mmCIF file of C-alpha atoms and ligand atoms in Angstrom:
data_model
loop_
_atom_site.group_PDB
_atom_site.id
_atom_site.type_symbol
_atom_site.label_atom_id
_atom_site.label_comp_id
_atom_site.label_asym_id
_atom_site.label_seq_id
_atom_site.Cartn_x
_atom_site.Cartn_y
_atom_site.Cartn_z
ATOM 1 C CA MET R 27 -4.379 12.196 22.468
ATOM 2 C CA SER R 28 -5.777 13.621 25.649
ATOM 3 C CA HIS R 29 -3.882 12.643 28.779
ATOM 4 C CA ASP R 30 -5.541 11.367 31.904
ATOM 5 C CA GLY R 31 -2.267 10.480 33.555
ATOM 6 C CA ALA R 32 -2.383 7.797 36.151
ATOM 7 C CA ALA R 33 -6.158 8.037 36.490
ATOM 8 C CA ALA R 34 -6.681 6.480 33.083
ATOM 9 C CA LEU R 35 -7.912 2.973 33.531
ATOM 10 C CA LEU R 36 -7.750 1.996 29.916
ATOM 11 C CA GLU R 37 -4.922 3.272 27.799
ATOM 12 C CA VAL R 38 -4.791 2.117 24.201
ATOM 13 C CA ARG R 39 -1.910 2.855 21.848
ATOM 14 C CA VAL R 40 -1.798 0.698 18.757
ATOM 15 C CA THR R 41 1.092 1.737 16.538
ATOM 16 C CA SER R 42 0.122 -0.816 13.894
ATOM 17 C CA LYS R 43 -1.973 -3.927 13.366
ATOM 18 C CA ASP R 44 -1.931 -5.995 10.166
ATOM 19 C CA HIS R 45 -4.144 -8.795 9.035
ATOM 20 C CA VAL R 46 -3.093 -11.203 6.296
ATOM 21 C CA THR R 47 -5.488 -11.187 3.363
ATOM 22 C CA ALA R 48 -6.781 -14.358 1.693
ATOM 23 C CA GLY R 49 -4.178 -13.691 -0.970
ATOM 24 C CA GLY R 50 -1.450 -13.862 1.650
ATOM 25 C CA ARG R 51 -0.616 -10.124 1.635
ATOM 26 C CA PRO R 52 -0.457 -8.143 4.877
ATOM 27 C CA GLN R 53 -3.221 -5.571 5.157
ATOM 28 C CA ARG R 54 -2.796 -2.602 7.569
ATOM 29 C CA VAL R 55 -6.008 -2.446 9.607
ATOM 30 C CA LEU R 56 -5.055 -0.093 12.501
ATOM 31 C CA GLN R 57 -2.363 2.572 12.561
ATOM 32 C CA ASP R 58 -1.465 5.111 15.279
ATOM 33 C CA LEU R 59 -4.746 4.478 17.036
ATOM 34 C CA GLN R 60 -4.729 5.994 20.529
ATOM 35 C CA PHE R 61 -7.225 6.839 23.177
ATOM 36 C CA THR R 62 -7.745 6.709 26.927
ATOM 37 C CA LEU R 63 -10.798 6.023 28.979
ATOM 38 C CA PRO R 64 -10.989 7.048 32.643
ATOM 39 C CA MET R 65 -12.180 4.663 35.271
ATOM 40 C CA GLY R 66 -15.934 4.358 35.680
ATOM 41 C CA ARG R 67 -16.634 5.956 32.302
ATOM 42 C CA ALA R 68 -18.330 4.656 29.218
ATOM 43 C CA GLY R 69 -16.540 5.020 25.895
ATOM 44 C CA ALA R 70 -17.855 4.240 22.441
ATOM 45 C CA VAL R 71 -15.762 3.392 19.411
ATOM 46 C CA VAL R 72 -17.596 4.331 16.240
ATOM 47 C CA GLY R 73 -16.568 3.472 12.713
ATOM 48 C CA PRO R 74 -17.966 2.061 9.495
ATOM 49 C CA SER R 75 -18.259 -1.686 8.935
ATOM 50 C CA GLY R 76 -14.927 -3.298 8.166
ATOM 51 C CA CYS R 77 -12.789 -0.480 9.534
ATOM 52 C CA GLY R 78 -11.238 -2.626 12.331
ATOM 53 C CA LYS R 79 -13.506 -2.226 15.400
ATOM 54 C CA THR R 80 -13.685 -5.931 16.239
ATOM 55 C CA THR R 81 -9.978 -6.257 15.602
ATOM 56 C CA LEU R 82 -9.370 -3.424 18.091
ATOM 57 C CA LEU R 83 -11.637 -5.039 20.753
ATOM 58 C CA ARG R 84 -9.799 -8.349 20.369
ATOM 59 C CA LEU R 85 -6.510 -6.587 21.003
ATOM 60 C CA ILE R 86 -7.876 -4.922 24.112
ATOM 61 C CA ALA R 87 -9.338 -8.209 25.343
ATOM 62 C CA GLY R 88 -5.993 -9.893 24.894
ATOM 63 C CA LEU R 89 -7.360 -12.330 22.348
ATOM 64 C CA ASP R 90 -4.833 -11.233 19.731
ATOM 65 C CA ALA R 91 -1.276 -10.271 20.670
ATOM 66 C CA GLN R 92 0.004 -9.746 17.122
ATOM 67 C CA TYR R 93 0.293 -5.963 17.007
ATOM 68 C CA GLU R 94 2.719 -3.115 17.608
ATOM 69 C CA GLY R 95 1.958 -0.812 20.507
ATOM 70 C CA ALA R 96 0.837 -1.045 24.114
ATOM 71 C CA ILE R 97 -2.521 -1.472 25.801
ATOM 72 C CA ARG R 98 -2.677 -0.847 29.499
ATOM 73 C CA LEU R 99 -5.399 -2.303 31.690
ATOM 74 C CA PRO R 100 -5.411 -1.960 35.471
ATOM 75 C CA ALA R 101 -3.247 -4.536 37.231
ATOM 76 C CA GLY R 102 -5.418 -7.570 37.889
ATOM 77 C CA GLY R 103 -8.171 -5.955 35.817
ATOM 78 C CA ARG R 104 -10.991 -8.335 35.145
ATOM 79 C CA LEU R 105 -12.470 -8.295 31.689
ATOM 80 C CA GLY R 106 -16.088 -8.941 30.753
ATOM 81 C CA MET R 107 -16.637 -9.368 27.020
ATOM 82 C CA VAL R 108 -19.881 -9.384 25.090
ATOM 83 C CA PHE R 109 -19.223 -10.613 21.594
ATOM 84 C CA GLN R 110 -21.417 -9.746 18.666
ATOM 85 C CA GLU R 111 -22.544 -13.370 18.554
ATOM 86 C CA PRO R 112 -23.694 -14.219 22.085
ATOM 87 C CA ARG R 113 -21.520 -17.405 22.221
ATOM 88 C CA LEU R 114 -23.476 -19.113 25.002
ATOM 89 C CA LEU R 115 -22.836 -22.771 25.872
ATOM 90 C CA PRO R 116 -25.685 -24.499 23.947
ATOM 91 C CA TRP R 117 -26.165 -27.465 26.305
ATOM 92 C CA ARG R 118 -26.299 -25.384 29.474
ATOM 93 C CA SER R 119 -29.233 -23.483 30.831
ATOM 94 C CA VAL R 120 -29.163 -19.673 31.069
ATOM 95 C CA VAL R 121 -28.409 -19.791 34.800
ATOM 96 C CA ASP R 122 -25.669 -22.419 34.249
ATOM 97 C CA ASN R 123 -24.106 -20.251 31.588
ATOM 98 C CA LEU R 124 -23.698 -17.610 34.256
ATOM 99 C CA ARG R 125 -22.543 -20.025 36.962
ATOM 100 C CA ILE R 126 -19.901 -21.525 34.712
ATOM 101 C CA ALA R 127 -18.537 -18.117 33.671
ATOM 102 C CA ALA R 128 -18.529 -16.834 37.260
ATOM 103 C CA PRO R 129 -17.985 -19.793 39.563
ATOM 104 C CA GLN R 130 -17.266 -17.517 42.538
ATOM 105 C CA ALA R 131 -20.500 -15.488 42.158
ATOM 106 C CA ARG R 132 -23.118 -16.083 44.842
ATOM 107 C CA GLU R 133 -26.483 -17.560 43.847
ATOM 108 C CA GLU R 134 -28.264 -14.428 45.000
ATOM 109 C CA THR R 135 -26.007 -12.284 42.884
ATOM 110 C CA ILE R 136 -26.788 -14.346 39.807
ATOM 111 C CA ALA R 137 -30.514 -14.354 40.554
ATOM 112 C CA ALA R 138 -30.442 -10.610 40.994
ATOM 113 C CA LEU R 139 -28.646 -10.111 37.711
ATOM 114 C CA LEU R 140 -31.110 -12.317 35.825
ATOM 115 C CA MET R 141 -33.959 -10.361 37.456
ATOM 116 C CA ARG R 142 -32.345 -7.004 36.641
ATOM 117 C CA LEU R 143 -32.026 -7.954 32.963
ATOM 118 C CA GLY R 144 -35.552 -9.336 32.682
ATOM 119 C CA LEU R 145 -34.291 -12.920 32.381
ATOM 120 C CA ALA R 146 -35.689 -14.470 35.586
ATOM 121 C CA GLU R 147 -38.299 -16.490 33.757
ATOM 122 C CA HIS R 148 -35.682 -17.786 31.273
ATOM 123 C CA ALA R 149 -33.201 -19.033 33.872
ATOM 124 C CA GLY R 150 -33.926 -22.633 33.029
ATOM 125 C CA HIS R 151 -34.067 -22.201 29.262
ATOM 126 C CA PHE R 152 -31.394 -23.328 26.851
ATOM 127 C CA PRO R 153 -29.718 -20.831 24.489
ATOM 128 C CA GLY R 154 -31.438 -22.366 21.440
ATOM 129 C CA GLU R 155 -34.774 -21.507 22.947
ATOM 130 C CA LEU R 156 -33.963 -17.771 23.146
ATOM 131 C CA SER R 157 -34.430 -14.978 20.658
ATOM 132 C CA LEU R 158 -31.307 -13.009 19.657
ATOM 133 C CA GLY R 159 -32.386 -10.169 21.927
ATOM 134 C CA LEU R 160 -32.689 -12.436 24.937
ATOM 135 C CA ALA R 161 -29.427 -14.245 24.122
ATOM 136 C CA ARG R 162 -27.655 -10.850 24.017
ATOM 137 C CA ARG R 163 -29.088 -10.095 27.459
ATOM 138 C CA VAL R 164 -27.751 -13.419 28.746
ATOM 139 C CA ALA R 165 -24.336 -12.663 27.288
ATOM 140 C CA LEU R 166 -24.405 -9.312 29.025
ATOM 141 C CA ALA R 167 -25.541 -10.831 32.326
ATOM 142 C CA ARG R 168 -22.747 -13.393 32.042
ATOM 143 C CA ALA R 169 -20.165 -10.636 31.500
ATOM 144 C CA LEU R 170 -21.506 -8.687 34.494
ATOM 145 C CA ALA R 171 -21.599 -11.781 36.708
ATOM 146 C CA ILE R 172 -17.798 -11.808 36.864
ATOM 147 C CA GLU R 173 -17.882 -8.238 38.178
ATOM 148 C CA PRO R 174 -15.550 -6.922 35.476
ATOM 149 C CA ASP R 175 -13.274 -3.900 35.881
ATOM 150 C CA LEU R 176 -13.639 -3.382 32.162
ATOM 151 C CA LEU R 177 -16.701 -4.346 30.149
ATOM 152 C CA LEU R 178 -16.202 -4.679 26.378
ATOM 153 C CA MET R 179 -19.210 -4.946 24.062
ATOM 154 C CA ASP R 180 -19.094 -5.529 20.312
ATOM 155 C CA GLU R 181 -22.118 -4.117 18.474
ATOM 156 C CA PRO R 182 -24.594 -5.131 21.230
ATOM 157 C CA PHE R 183 -27.670 -3.841 19.355
ATOM 158 C CA VAL R 184 -26.912 -5.028 15.803
ATOM 159 C CA SER R 185 -29.670 -7.123 14.140
ATOM 160 C CA LEU R 186 -32.173 -6.266 16.865
ATOM 161 C CA ASP R 187 -35.330 -4.547 15.779
ATOM 162 C CA ALA R 188 -35.424 -0.807 16.547
ATOM 163 C CA MET R 189 -37.673 -1.051 19.578
ATOM 164 C CA LEU R 190 -35.753 -3.902 21.175
ATOM 165 C CA ALA R 191 -32.482 -2.130 20.496
ATOM 166 C CA ARG R 192 -33.744 1.087 22.121
ATOM 167 C CA GLU R 193 -34.970 -0.838 25.148
ATOM 168 C CA LEU R 194 -31.664 -2.682 25.624
ATOM 169 C CA ARG R 195 -29.716 0.549 25.080
ATOM 170 C CA GLY R 196 -31.687 2.233 27.848
ATOM 171 C CA GLU R 197 -31.051 -0.635 30.188
ATOM 172 C CA ILE R 198 -27.325 -0.782 29.441
ATOM 173 C CA ALA R 199 -27.105 2.994 29.991
ATOM 174 C CA ALA R 200 -28.831 2.573 33.369
ATOM 175 C CA LEU R 201 -26.564 -0.358 34.314
ATOM 176 C CA ILE R 202 -23.411 1.559 33.469
ATOM 177 C CA ASP R 203 -24.545 4.468 35.677
ATOM 178 C CA GLU R 204 -25.662 2.130 38.479
ATOM 179 C CA ARG R 205 -22.514 -0.008 38.547
ATOM 180 C CA ARG R 206 -19.989 2.524 37.420
ATOM 181 C CA VAL R 207 -18.275 -0.141 35.447
ATOM 182 C CA THR R 208 -15.780 1.110 32.892
ATOM 183 C CA THR R 209 -17.304 0.181 29.584
ATOM 184 C CA LEU R 210 -16.179 0.291 25.988
ATOM 185 C CA ILE R 211 -18.847 -0.220 23.395
ATOM 186 C CA VAL R 212 -18.166 -0.745 19.715
ATOM 187 C CA THR R 213 -20.811 0.431 17.299
ATOM 188 C CA HIS R 214 -21.257 1.744 13.729
ATOM 189 C CA ASP R 215 -24.135 4.026 14.922
ATOM 190 C CA ILE R 216 -23.151 7.552 15.954
ATOM 191 C CA ARG R 217 -26.451 8.314 17.605
ATOM 192 C CA GLU R 218 -26.302 5.154 19.681
ATOM 193 C CA ALA R 219 -22.761 6.102 20.767
ATOM 194 C CA ILE R 220 -23.787 9.605 21.779
ATOM 195 C CA GLU R 221 -26.746 8.306 23.802
ATOM 196 C CA LEU R 222 -24.614 5.747 25.638
ATOM 197 C CA ALA R 223 -21.140 7.075 26.149
ATOM 198 C CA ASP R 224 -19.308 9.823 28.060
ATOM 199 C CA ARG R 225 -16.646 9.843 25.353
ATOM 200 C CA VAL R 226 -17.013 8.933 21.699
ATOM 201 C CA PHE R 227 -13.996 7.934 19.614
ATOM 202 C CA LEU R 228 -14.526 8.307 15.882
ATOM 203 C CA LEU R 229 -12.476 5.964 13.762
ATOM 204 C CA SER R 230 -11.203 6.893 10.323
ATOM 205 C CA THR R 231 -11.403 4.676 7.233
ATOM 206 C CA ARG R 232 -8.701 1.950 7.098
ATOM 207 C CA PRO R 233 -6.113 1.991 8.431
ATOM 208 C CA ALA R 234 -8.206 3.141 11.330
ATOM 209 C CA ARG R 235 -7.135 5.741 13.900
ATOM 210 C CA VAL R 236 -9.121 7.913 16.297
ATOM 211 C CA PHE R 237 -9.480 11.152 14.358
ATOM 212 C CA THR R 238 -11.974 12.905 16.634
ATOM 213 C CA THR R 239 -13.027 12.444 20.234
ATOM 214 C CA LEU R 240 -16.388 13.791 21.388
ATOM 215 C CA GLU R 241 -16.767 14.575 25.089
ATOM 216 C CA ILE R 242 -20.379 14.182 26.208
ATOM 217 C CA ALA R 243 -20.345 16.483 29.208
ATOM 218 C CA THR R 244 -23.995 16.255 30.137
ATOM 219 C CA PRO R 245 -24.878 13.384 32.472
ATOM 220 C CA ARG R 246 -26.287 10.651 30.241
ATOM 221 C CA ARG R 247 -29.815 10.843 31.699
ATOM 222 C CA ALA R 248 -29.942 14.647 31.210
ATOM 223 C CA LEU R 249 -28.833 14.622 27.599
ATOM 224 C CA THR R 250 -31.514 16.442 25.695
ATOM 225 C CA LYS R 251 -32.545 15.622 22.164
ATOM 226 C CA ALA R 252 -31.257 19.044 21.054
ATOM 227 C CA ALA R 253 -27.837 18.413 22.651
ATOM 228 C CA ALA R 254 -27.659 14.916 21.110
ATOM 229 C CA ASP R 255 -28.603 16.390 17.690
ATOM 230 C CA ALA R 256 -25.868 19.003 17.963
ATOM 231 C CA LEU R 257 -23.296 16.354 18.873
ATOM 232 C CA GLN R 258 -24.443 14.167 16.037
ATOM 233 C CA SER R 259 -24.048 17.103 13.544
ATOM 234 C CA GLU R 260 -20.576 17.763 14.947
ATOM 235 C CA ALA R 261 -19.614 14.122 14.461
ATOM 236 C CA GLU R 262 -21.064 13.984 10.936
ATOM 237 C CA ALA R 263 -19.193 17.171 9.937
ATOM 238 C CA ALA R 264 -15.941 15.702 11.300
ATOM 239 C CA ILE R 265 -16.510 12.493 9.337
ATOM 240 C CA GLU R 266 -17.234 14.493 6.158
ATOM 241 C CA ALA R 267 -14.031 16.444 6.612
ATOM 242 C CA MET R 268 -12.015 13.262 7.262
ATOM 243 C CA ARG R 269 -13.455 11.663 4.149
ATOM 244 C CA ALA R 270 -12.809 14.768 2.039
ATOM 245 C CA HIS R 271 -9.178 14.351 2.898
ATOM 246 C CA GLY R 272 -9.324 10.737 1.798
ATOM 247 C CA GLY R 273 -8.784 9.622 5.369
ATOM 248 C CA MET R 274 -5.333 11.335 5.331
ATOM 249 C CA ARG R 275 -3.607 12.209 8.523
ATOM 250 C CA ALA R 276 -3.558 15.888 9.336
HETATM 251 N N1 LIG Q 30 -8.616 -12.830 11.196
HETATM 252 C C1 LIG Q 30 -8.563 -12.049 10.087
HETATM 253 N N2 LIG Q 30 -7.764 -12.367 9.092
HETATM 254 C C2 LIG Q 30 -7.687 -11.553 7.996
HETATM 255 N N3 LIG Q 30 -8.379 -10.455 7.847
HETATM 256 C C3 LIG Q 30 -9.206 -10.094 8.855
HETATM 257 C C4 LIG Q 30 -9.348 -10.859 10.045
HETATM 258 N N4 LIG Q 30 -10.219 -10.250 10.827
HETATM 259 C C5 LIG Q 30 -10.637 -9.154 10.202
HETATM 260 N N5 LIG Q 30 -10.030 -9.029 9.009
HETATM 261 C C6 LIG Q 30 -10.187 -7.888 8.075
HETATM 262 O O1 LIG Q 30 -9.821 -6.720 8.751
HETATM 263 C C7 LIG Q 30 -10.690 -5.672 8.451
HETATM 264 C C8 LIG Q 30 -11.345 -5.165 9.735
HETATM 265 O O2 LIG Q 30 -12.225 -6.180 10.271
HETATM 266 P P1 LIG Q 30 -13.069 -6.002 11.619
HETATM 267 O O3 LIG Q 30 -12.109 -5.646 12.709
HETATM 268 O O4 LIG Q 30 -13.900 -7.201 11.785
HETATM 269 O O5 LIG Q 30 -13.969 -4.721 11.232
HETATM 270 P P2 LIG Q 30 -15.307 -4.172 11.953
HETATM 271 O O6 LIG Q 30 -15.467 -4.855 13.224
HETATM 272 O O7 LIG Q 30 -15.024 -2.708 12.116
HETATM 273 O O8 LIG Q 30 -16.417 -4.416 10.973
HETATM 274 C C9 LIG Q 30 -11.658 -6.185 7.442
HETATM 275 O O9 LIG Q 30 -11.161 -5.852 6.153
HETATM 276 C C10 LIG Q 30 -11.623 -7.699 7.661
HETATM 277 O O10 LIG Q 30 -11.915 -8.381 6.459
HETATM 278 MG MG1 LIG Q 31 -17.089 -6.016 13.943
#
């Protein structure tokens, strides 16, 4: 584990987390999973489907307290969460979804956010009238409306077609840079993680731990294709090596 001392905004140390299977047996999902993410940085947690990524996000968000370990957020830290399913209030318009989530936000702030995310013309629409891509944008706008100190996103691009996903990814990258909001994105896509994050945490097979951390030194906008390719190869080699050891701890 790298140490950022007191500067670390997010400090995650999960000694163990178990789920109970349908058969009633405990299943170890996370074990000795540790990482830190400095303030204002974007981190990405990458791992295969079913390895425990959503479980981890729920622990960080405080939605599940049944685990061993410690997770430190800044005192009074405000959390913005974008779930994999947008979870909007169905009988409220887009703009009302934002107002209800962030009652203290000024009308101009909300209008500016909707504009920034290309949602201005949808302000009066209801969630059922939106495509998944638009609903994801609304969920992101809603999370940003509360001016979070930590933004958590669970697979924000999953089930979007490639072009929409790339577009939204570019906008999220720009927003992170612009607002300097500490962000943790969960994804199963290494390339996506490399293009979005300053720090990429690779999760092992279950029970998941962070077995490699990639530091993306280049400013996001300056990351060349060659540099991204090299990082991707490095990540893939590390995953190969981890699998060759059957996910065993070094
Ligand atoms: N509430 C739950 N009860 C029992 N098992 C669960 C629960 N949530 C997740 N699991 C199991 O824990 C493992 C990790 O799930 P999850 O965190 O959703 O993975 P990921 O988000 O990486 O796809 C899976 O085997 C899943 O079936
Ligand atoms: Mg998940």
